[in-house]
Tab-separated table of C-alpha atoms and ligand atoms in Angstrom:
chain	number	residue	atom	x	y	z
A	1	MET	CA	2.928	-14.910	-20.505
A	2	ALA	CA	4.806	-12.126	-18.716
A	3	LEU	CA	5.156	-12.378	-14.916
A	4	SER	CA	6.169	-9.491	-12.625
A	5	SER	CA	6.244	-8.969	-8.892
A	6	ALA	CA	6.146	-5.812	-6.801
A	7	PRO	CA	6.555	-5.272	-3.056
A	8	GLY	CA	4.111	-4.022	-0.459
A	9	LYS	CA	5.068	-1.236	1.928
A	10	VAL	CA	4.703	0.162	5.400
A	11	TYR	CA	4.504	3.858	6.164
A	12	LEU	CA	7.127	4.907	8.703
A	13	PHE	CA	5.482	8.330	8.588
A	14	GLY	CA	3.095	10.581	6.732
A	15	GLU	CA	0.069	8.674	5.367
A	16	HIS	CA	-3.022	10.845	4.851
A	17	ALA	CA	-1.005	14.075	5.259
A	18	VAL	CA	0.807	13.179	2.007
A	19	VAL	CA	-2.493	13.593	0.137
A	20	TYR	CA	-2.330	17.342	1.042
A	21	GLY	CA	1.253	17.906	-0.089
A	22	GLU	CA	3.052	17.049	3.157
A	23	PRO	CA	6.031	14.686	2.878
A	24	ALA	CA	5.759	10.955	3.670
A	25	VAL	CA	8.244	8.119	4.089
A	26	PRO	CA	7.004	4.667	3.084
A	27	CYS	CA	9.364	1.654	2.956
A	28	ALA	CA	8.977	-1.335	0.639
A	29	ILE	CA	8.808	-4.724	2.381
A	30	GLU	CA	9.526	-8.245	1.180
A	31	GLN	CA	5.828	-9.214	1.073
A	32	ARG	CA	5.033	-9.191	-2.647
A	33	ALA	CA	2.252	-9.435	-5.205
A	34	ARG	CA	3.004	-11.472	-8.338
A	35	VAL	CA	0.954	-10.805	-11.451
A	36	GLY	CA	1.002	-12.914	-14.613
A	37	VAL	CA	-0.521	-11.454	-17.768
A	38	GLU	CA	-1.219	-13.395	-20.947
A	39	ARG	CA	-2.718	-11.975	-24.095
A	40	ARG	CA	-6.051	-13.470	-25.188
A	41	ASP	CA	-7.310	-13.674	-28.718
A	42	ASP	CA	-10.457	-11.734	-27.795
A	43	GLU	CA	-11.092	-8.460	-25.892
A	44	LYS	CA	-12.054	-10.041	-22.565
A	45	ILE	CA	-10.294	-9.752	-19.237
A	46	ARG	CA	-10.283	-12.776	-16.961
A	47	VAL	CA	-8.718	-12.490	-13.542
A	48	ASN	CA	-7.752	-15.301	-11.258
A	49	ALA	CA	-6.687	-13.974	-7.876
A	50	GLU	CA	-5.337	-16.079	-5.044
A	51	ASP	CA	-4.130	-15.365	-1.533
A	52	LEU	CA	-5.208	-11.742	-1.359
A	53	SER	CA	-5.542	-12.163	2.393
A	54	LEU	CA	-3.122	-13.832	4.770
A	55	ASP	CA	-5.596	-16.732	5.048
A	56	GLY	CA	-5.846	-16.932	1.308
A	57	PHE	CA	-8.888	-17.226	-0.897
A	58	THR	CA	-9.557	-17.801	-4.532
A	59	VAL	CA	-11.709	-15.644	-6.700
A	60	GLU	CA	-12.389	-15.878	-10.381
A	61	TYR	CA	-14.383	-13.336	-12.255
A	62	GLY	CA	-14.729	-12.440	-15.839
A	63	GLY	CA	-13.613	-8.818	-15.852
A	64	ARG	CA	-16.123	-6.363	-17.227
A	65	THR	CA	-17.148	-8.382	-20.272
A	66	GLU	CA	-18.199	-11.746	-18.871
A	67	ASP	CA	-21.022	-13.250	-16.811
A	68	GLU	CA	-21.520	-13.213	-13.045
A	69	PRO	CA	-18.454	-14.710	-11.395
A	70	ASP	CA	-18.279	-17.605	-8.983
A	71	ILE	CA	-17.494	-15.508	-5.911
A	72	ASP	CA	-15.862	-16.912	-2.798
A	73	VAL	CA	-14.928	-13.626	-1.188
A	74	SER	CA	-16.635	-10.559	0.249
A	75	GLU	CA	-18.144	-8.255	-2.356
A	76	SER	CA	-16.136	-5.273	-1.176
A	77	LEU	CA	-12.806	-7.091	-1.461
A	78	LEU	CA	-13.795	-8.381	-4.873
A	79	ALA	CA	-14.779	-4.886	-5.995
A	80	ALA	CA	-11.459	-3.528	-4.726
A	81	ALA	CA	-9.389	-6.216	-6.421
A	82	THR	CA	-11.204	-6.033	-9.735
A	83	GLY	CA	-11.277	-2.222	-9.777
A	84	TYR	CA	-7.499	-1.947	-9.544
A	85	VAL	CA	-6.910	-4.680	-12.106
A	86	ASP	CA	-9.396	-3.194	-14.580
A	87	GLU	CA	-7.814	0.244	-14.285
A	88	ALA	CA	-4.255	-1.151	-14.533
A	89	ILE	CA	-5.261	-2.919	-17.751
A	90	ALA	CA	-6.759	0.370	-19.018
A	91	GLN	CA	-3.318	1.942	-18.420
A	92	VAL	CA	-1.627	-0.915	-20.319
A	93	ARG	CA	-4.007	-0.415	-23.219
A	94	ALA	CA	-3.460	3.355	-23.201
A	95	VAL	CA	0.339	3.285	-23.034
A	96	THR	CA	0.673	0.599	-25.747
A	97	GLY	CA	-2.109	1.978	-27.942
A	98	GLU	CA	-3.642	-1.535	-28.104
A	99	GLU	CA	-7.099	-0.507	-26.938
A	100	ASP	CA	-8.877	-3.750	-27.879
A	101	VAL	CA	-6.509	-6.296	-26.419
A	102	GLY	CA	-7.814	-8.852	-23.845
A	103	PHE	CA	-5.857	-10.643	-21.113
A	104	ASP	CA	-5.848	-13.530	-18.682
A	105	VAL	CA	-4.494	-12.070	-15.442
A	106	THR	CA	-3.318	-14.217	-12.537
A	107	ILE	CA	-2.597	-12.623	-9.172
A	108	GLU	CA	-0.843	-14.239	-6.234
A	109	SER	CA	-0.108	-12.079	-3.249
A	110	ASP	CA	1.448	-12.301	0.214
A	111	ILE	CA	-0.088	-8.910	1.011
A	112	PRO	CA	-3.517	-8.755	2.668
A	113	LEU	CA	-5.909	-6.578	0.679
A	114	GLY	CA	-6.813	-3.138	2.023
A	115	ALA	CA	-4.802	-3.678	5.201
A	116	GLY	CA	-2.331	-0.805	4.882
A	117	LEU	CA	0.495	-2.787	3.293
A	118	GLY	CA	0.066	-1.404	-0.222
A	119	SER	CA	-1.596	-4.415	-1.858
A	120	SER	CA	-3.398	-2.353	-4.489
A	121	ALA	CA	-0.235	-0.426	-5.421
A	122	ALA	CA	1.760	-3.663	-5.680
A	123	VAL	CA	-0.896	-5.296	-7.871
A	124	ALA	CA	-1.140	-2.194	-10.083
A	125	VAL	CA	2.645	-1.893	-10.488
A	126	ALA	CA	3.161	-5.605	-11.267
A	127	ALA	CA	0.116	-5.741	-13.604
A	128	ILE	CA	1.242	-2.707	-15.600
A	129	ASP	CA	4.789	-4.030	-15.942
A	130	ALA	CA	3.684	-7.545	-16.919
A	131	GLY	CA	0.867	-6.288	-19.192
A	132	THR	CA	3.074	-3.909	-21.157
A	133	ARG	CA	5.882	-6.483	-21.468
A	134	GLU	CA	3.354	-9.053	-22.721
A	135	LEU	CA	2.678	-6.597	-25.573
A	136	GLY	CA	6.400	-6.085	-26.254
A	137	THR	CA	6.818	-2.717	-24.472
A	138	THR	CA	9.237	-2.346	-21.550
A	139	LEU	CA	8.552	0.747	-19.445
A	140	GLU	CA	11.027	2.635	-17.264
A	141	VAL	CA	10.372	2.300	-13.526
A	142	GLU	CA	9.277	5.979	-13.288
A	143	GLU	CA	6.681	5.427	-16.032
A	144	ILE	CA	5.365	2.299	-14.286
A	145	ALA	CA	5.106	4.284	-11.029
A	146	ASP	CA	3.251	7.071	-12.822
A	147	ARG	CA	0.802	4.708	-14.573
A	148	ALA	CA	0.184	2.845	-11.300
A	149	PHE	CA	-0.455	6.180	-9.560
A	150	ARG	CA	-3.037	7.018	-12.223
A	151	THR	CA	-4.628	3.614	-11.558
A	152	GLU	CA	-5.016	4.366	-7.827
A	153	TYR	CA	-6.106	7.931	-8.574
A	154	GLU	CA	-8.942	6.712	-10.825
A	155	VAL	CA	-10.113	3.941	-8.487
A	156	GLN	CA	-9.963	6.214	-5.411
A	157	ASP	CA	-11.921	9.032	-7.125
A	158	GLY	CA	-9.012	11.406	-7.453
A	159	GLN	CA	-7.825	10.968	-3.867
A	160	ALA	CA	-4.398	9.361	-3.984
A	161	SER	CA	-0.797	10.382	-3.488
A	162	ARG	CA	2.139	8.999	-5.435
A	163	ALA	CA	3.634	7.450	-2.293
A	164	ASP	CA	2.385	3.832	-2.384
A	165	THR	CA	2.875	3.285	-6.097
A	166	PHE	CA	6.302	4.983	-6.304
A	167	CYS	CA	7.531	2.958	-3.318
A	168	SER	CA	6.284	-0.303	-4.795
A	169	ALA	CA	7.850	0.452	-8.200
A	170	THR	CA	11.287	1.476	-6.916
A	171	GLY	CA	11.595	-0.531	-3.684
A	172	GLY	CA	13.625	0.695	-0.702
A	173	ALA	CA	12.723	3.639	1.505
A	174	VAL	CA	11.289	6.601	-0.348
A	175	ARG	CA	10.399	10.195	0.322
A	176	VAL	CA	7.362	11.637	-1.432
A	177	GLU	CA	6.204	15.236	-1.322
A	178	GLY	CA	3.655	16.147	-3.988
A	179	ASP	CA	5.140	15.135	-7.342
A	180	ASP	CA	8.673	14.981	-5.927
A	181	CYS	CA	9.432	11.281	-5.340
A	182	ARG	CA	12.853	9.816	-4.572
A	183	THR	CA	14.536	6.901	-2.851
A	184	ILE	CA	16.434	7.657	0.365
A	185	ASP	CA	18.957	5.746	2.488
A	186	ALA	CA	17.582	3.812	5.442
A	187	PRO	CA	19.302	1.662	8.062
A	188	ASP	CA	18.255	-1.952	8.620
A	189	LEU	CA	14.985	-1.539	10.483
A	190	PRO	CA	13.585	-4.127	12.950
A	191	ILE	CA	10.070	-4.025	11.480
A	192	VAL	CA	7.257	-5.998	13.116
A	193	ILE	CA	3.754	-6.012	11.646
A	194	GLY	CA	0.514	-6.751	13.488
A	195	PHE	CA	-2.581	-7.549	11.416
A	196	ASP	CA	-6.139	-7.491	12.803
A	197	GLY	CA	-7.543	-9.505	9.891
A	198	GLY	CA	-9.571	-6.542	8.692
A	199	ALA	CA	-9.357	-3.888	6.034
A	200	GLY	CA	-10.117	-0.200	5.683
A	201	ASP	CA	-11.878	1.588	2.842
A	202	THR	CA	-9.102	3.909	1.652
A	203	GLY	CA	-11.355	6.163	-0.448
A	204	GLN	CA	-13.802	6.679	2.432
A	205	LEU	CA	-11.076	7.263	5.034
A	206	VAL	CA	-9.304	9.800	2.817
A	207	SER	CA	-12.643	11.571	2.272
A	208	ASP	CA	-13.333	11.633	6.015
A	209	VAL	CA	-9.970	13.271	6.713
A	210	ARG	CA	-10.590	15.760	3.906
A	211	ASP	CA	-13.946	16.751	5.466
A	212	LEU	CA	-12.438	17.096	8.928
A	213	ARG	CA	-9.597	19.208	7.582
A	214	GLU	CA	-12.045	21.512	5.799
A	215	GLU	CA	-14.283	21.850	8.853
A	216	TYR	CA	-11.741	22.411	11.617
A	217	GLU	CA	-8.604	24.495	11.538
A	218	PHE	CA	-7.093	22.287	14.238
A	219	ALA	CA	-7.558	19.245	11.962
A	220	ALA	CA	-5.697	21.113	9.198
A	221	ASN	CA	-3.009	21.922	11.778
A	222	THR	CA	-2.850	18.240	12.736
A	223	VAL	CA	-2.165	17.342	9.103
A	224	GLU	CA	0.619	19.972	9.024
A	225	SER	CA	2.046	18.613	12.279
A	226	ILE	CA	2.271	15.171	10.703
A	227	GLY	CA	4.387	16.825	7.987
A	228	ASN	CA	6.699	18.197	10.706
A	229	ILE	CA	7.016	14.732	12.266
A	230	VAL	CA	8.043	13.388	8.862
A	231	ARG	CA	10.770	16.052	8.529
A	232	ASN	CA	12.138	15.065	11.946
A	233	GLY	CA	11.819	11.410	10.979
A	234	GLU	CA	13.931	11.942	7.872
A	235	GLN	CA	16.745	13.266	10.048
A	236	ALA	CA	16.419	10.282	12.427
A	237	LEU	CA	16.580	7.942	9.431
A	238	ALA	CA	19.676	9.698	8.084
A	239	ASP	CA	21.282	9.431	11.575
A	240	GLY	CA	20.259	5.759	11.884
A	241	ASP	CA	18.606	6.697	15.215
A	242	VAL	CA	16.021	3.917	15.573
A	243	GLU	CA	14.929	4.991	19.078
A	244	GLU	CA	14.061	8.467	17.814
A	245	LEU	CA	12.252	6.929	14.830
A	246	GLY	CA	10.113	4.959	17.291
A	247	ARG	CA	9.266	8.034	19.381
A	248	LEU	CA	8.215	9.898	16.260
A	249	MET	CA	6.115	6.944	15.075
A	250	ASN	CA	4.252	6.985	18.407
A	251	PHE	CA	3.580	10.675	17.933
A	252	ASN	CA	2.432	10.107	14.346
A	253	HIS	CA	-0.006	7.409	15.498
A	254	GLY	CA	-1.500	9.797	18.067
A	255	LEU	CA	-2.190	12.381	15.375
A	256	LEU	CA	-3.671	9.807	12.973
A	257	SER	CA	-5.880	8.676	15.820
A	258	ALA	CA	-6.958	12.293	16.386
A	259	LEU	CA	-7.934	12.421	12.702
A	260	GLY	CA	-10.222	9.453	13.296
A	261	VAL	CA	-8.509	6.824	11.155
A	262	SER	CA	-7.411	4.421	13.881
A	263	SER	CA	-9.633	1.707	15.341
A	264	ARG	CA	-9.963	-0.212	18.581
A	265	SER	CA	-7.938	-3.177	17.264
A	266	LEU	CA	-5.224	-0.960	15.724
A	267	ASP	CA	-4.928	0.952	19.014
A	268	ALA	CA	-4.818	-2.328	20.971
A	269	MET	CA	-1.939	-3.585	18.801
A	270	VAL	CA	-0.078	-0.267	19.077
A	271	TRP	CA	-0.400	-0.392	22.878
A	272	ALA	CA	0.682	-4.047	22.984
A	273	ALA	CA	3.833	-3.060	21.082
A	274	ARG	CA	4.477	-0.114	23.421
A	275	ASP	CA	3.952	-2.330	26.486
A	276	ALA	CA	6.461	-4.773	24.996
A	277	ASP	CA	9.013	-1.929	24.889
A	278	ALA	CA	9.066	-1.552	21.125
A	279	TYR	CA	10.867	1.643	20.063
A	280	GLY	CA	7.540	2.786	18.662
A	281	ALA	CA	4.418	1.716	16.799
A	282	LYS	CA	1.738	3.224	14.584
A	283	LEU	CA	-0.960	2.211	12.147
A	284	THR	CA	0.192	1.978	8.549
A	285	GLY	CA	-1.737	3.039	5.453
A	286	SER	CA	-5.227	4.446	5.433
A	287	GLY	CA	-6.253	2.835	8.766
A	288	GLY	CA	-9.771	1.868	9.808
A	289	GLY	CA	-8.470	-1.678	10.324
A	290	GLY	CA	-5.610	-3.739	8.954
A	291	CYS	CA	-2.017	-3.408	10.094
A	292	ILE	CA	0.255	-1.622	12.503
A	293	VAL	CA	4.009	-1.304	12.106
A	294	ALA	CA	6.326	-1.437	15.129
A	295	LEU	CA	10.097	-1.232	15.505
A	296	ASP	CA	11.535	-3.833	17.871
A	297	PRO	CA	14.768	-5.817	17.449
A	298	SER	CA	13.698	-8.307	20.161
A	299	GLU	CA	10.984	-10.970	19.919
A	300	ALA	CA	8.868	-9.218	22.574
A	301	THR	CA	6.500	-7.259	20.302
A	302	GLU	CA	5.817	-10.171	17.962
A	303	THR	CA	5.056	-12.408	20.961
A	304	ALA	CA	2.905	-9.779	22.690
A	305	LEU	CA	0.915	-9.141	19.507
A	306	LYS	CA	0.130	-12.844	19.139
A	307	PHE	CA	-1.615	-12.684	22.543
A	308	THR	CA	-3.412	-9.395	21.867
A	309	PRO	CA	-7.186	-9.705	21.402
A	310	GLY	CA	-8.025	-8.438	17.946
A	311	CYS	CA	-4.610	-9.317	16.474
A	312	GLU	CA	-4.906	-12.108	13.931
A	313	ASP	CA	-1.273	-12.370	12.891
A	314	ALA	CA	2.096	-10.861	13.716
A	315	PHE	CA	5.228	-11.203	11.666
A	316	ARG	CA	8.582	-9.619	10.958
A	317	ALA	CA	9.148	-7.827	7.628
A	318	GLU	CA	12.412	-7.111	5.829
A	319	LEU	CA	12.983	-3.958	3.838
A	320	ALA	CA	12.732	-4.788	0.102
A	321	ASP	CA	15.591	-3.168	-1.822
A	322	GLU	CA	14.141	-4.256	-5.129
A	323	GLY	CA	10.899	-2.770	-6.463
A	324	VAL	CA	9.168	-4.140	-9.552
A	325	CYS	CA	10.826	-7.384	-10.548
A	326	ARG	CA	10.625	-9.190	-13.919
A	327	LEU	CA	10.221	-12.913	-13.313
A	328	GLU	CA	9.282	-14.187	-16.791
B	401	MEV	C1	-2.920	4.757	1.707
B	401	MEV	O1	-2.030	3.645	1.672
B	401	MEV	C2	-2.159	6.021	2.021
B	401	MEV	C3	-2.986	7.305	2.033
B	401	MEV	O2	-2.102	8.365	2.369
B	401	MEV	C4	-3.644	7.572	0.682
B	401	MEV	C5	-2.627	7.937	-0.382
B	401	MEV	O3	-1.516	8.397	-0.075
B	401	MEV	O4	-2.973	7.788	-1.569
B	401	MEV	C6	-4.087	7.245	3.091
């Protein structure tokens, strides 16, 4: 068996706008997905996934070739998890040329699914690395990032940027603009995450923003303005100016909210962080539900979030310097 891990991420700036060629800055965090892949002697795929939410659950299903699974999880989460794994395995088969190979895949993750922390990218990156190594092929990090991007692109009907998957593959803070992806320097950031226990449908949310952008010029301008916030944010990161980063994150959240991708619970958590004097706070990822990211070196935001109606969990996250990691 080959076992790999890959980190989740938070977006400091730029989600959604990055889909239209604006820059974005996601940062990898030390919450990881671990994927074990073992070759089978038939063509089937069997996936055992555990802890894909912070509460944890177990799901076993037989991939696309076996009978109805014993499901202990919502259908939509199951569909999301299995879709990404199936497509990641398709990438493994394509890159190794072993089109008929079957696998037992085991997933363990600290990252809640669909909550804006890059669970699907982390699972895709770790599955592609472990799957190819199981077949004796070791890919460069850039190739893993590219194959994982193709995985998200297929599952999300052609609506995905390279940001999540590149960040998960390389680790650290990254800057993505179109096909131009690179790691950048970042200071130690006092990251606090609030989680409402929910999830957003990335494909649907990206589609909604696309429609809005096509219908209204001011929505297209909003997307461009997010790009300008990101450019300012890059300078603040380079200067190590955490207060300015926070102000820009607040601004970015306002524009994401204008694009309709926030929610009552995400807004409540953002306001709780602001009231607790965090430097700034915003939703992270596609929105609709899931997580916010705040910057606060004190305990105040974490404590305030724990008492915020709609917030299920609050925790601190460390920047992950290491991306995909080979464990076995
Ligand atoms: C989702 O984590 C981030 C989005 O920008 C979509 C993407 O970049 O693929 C909403």
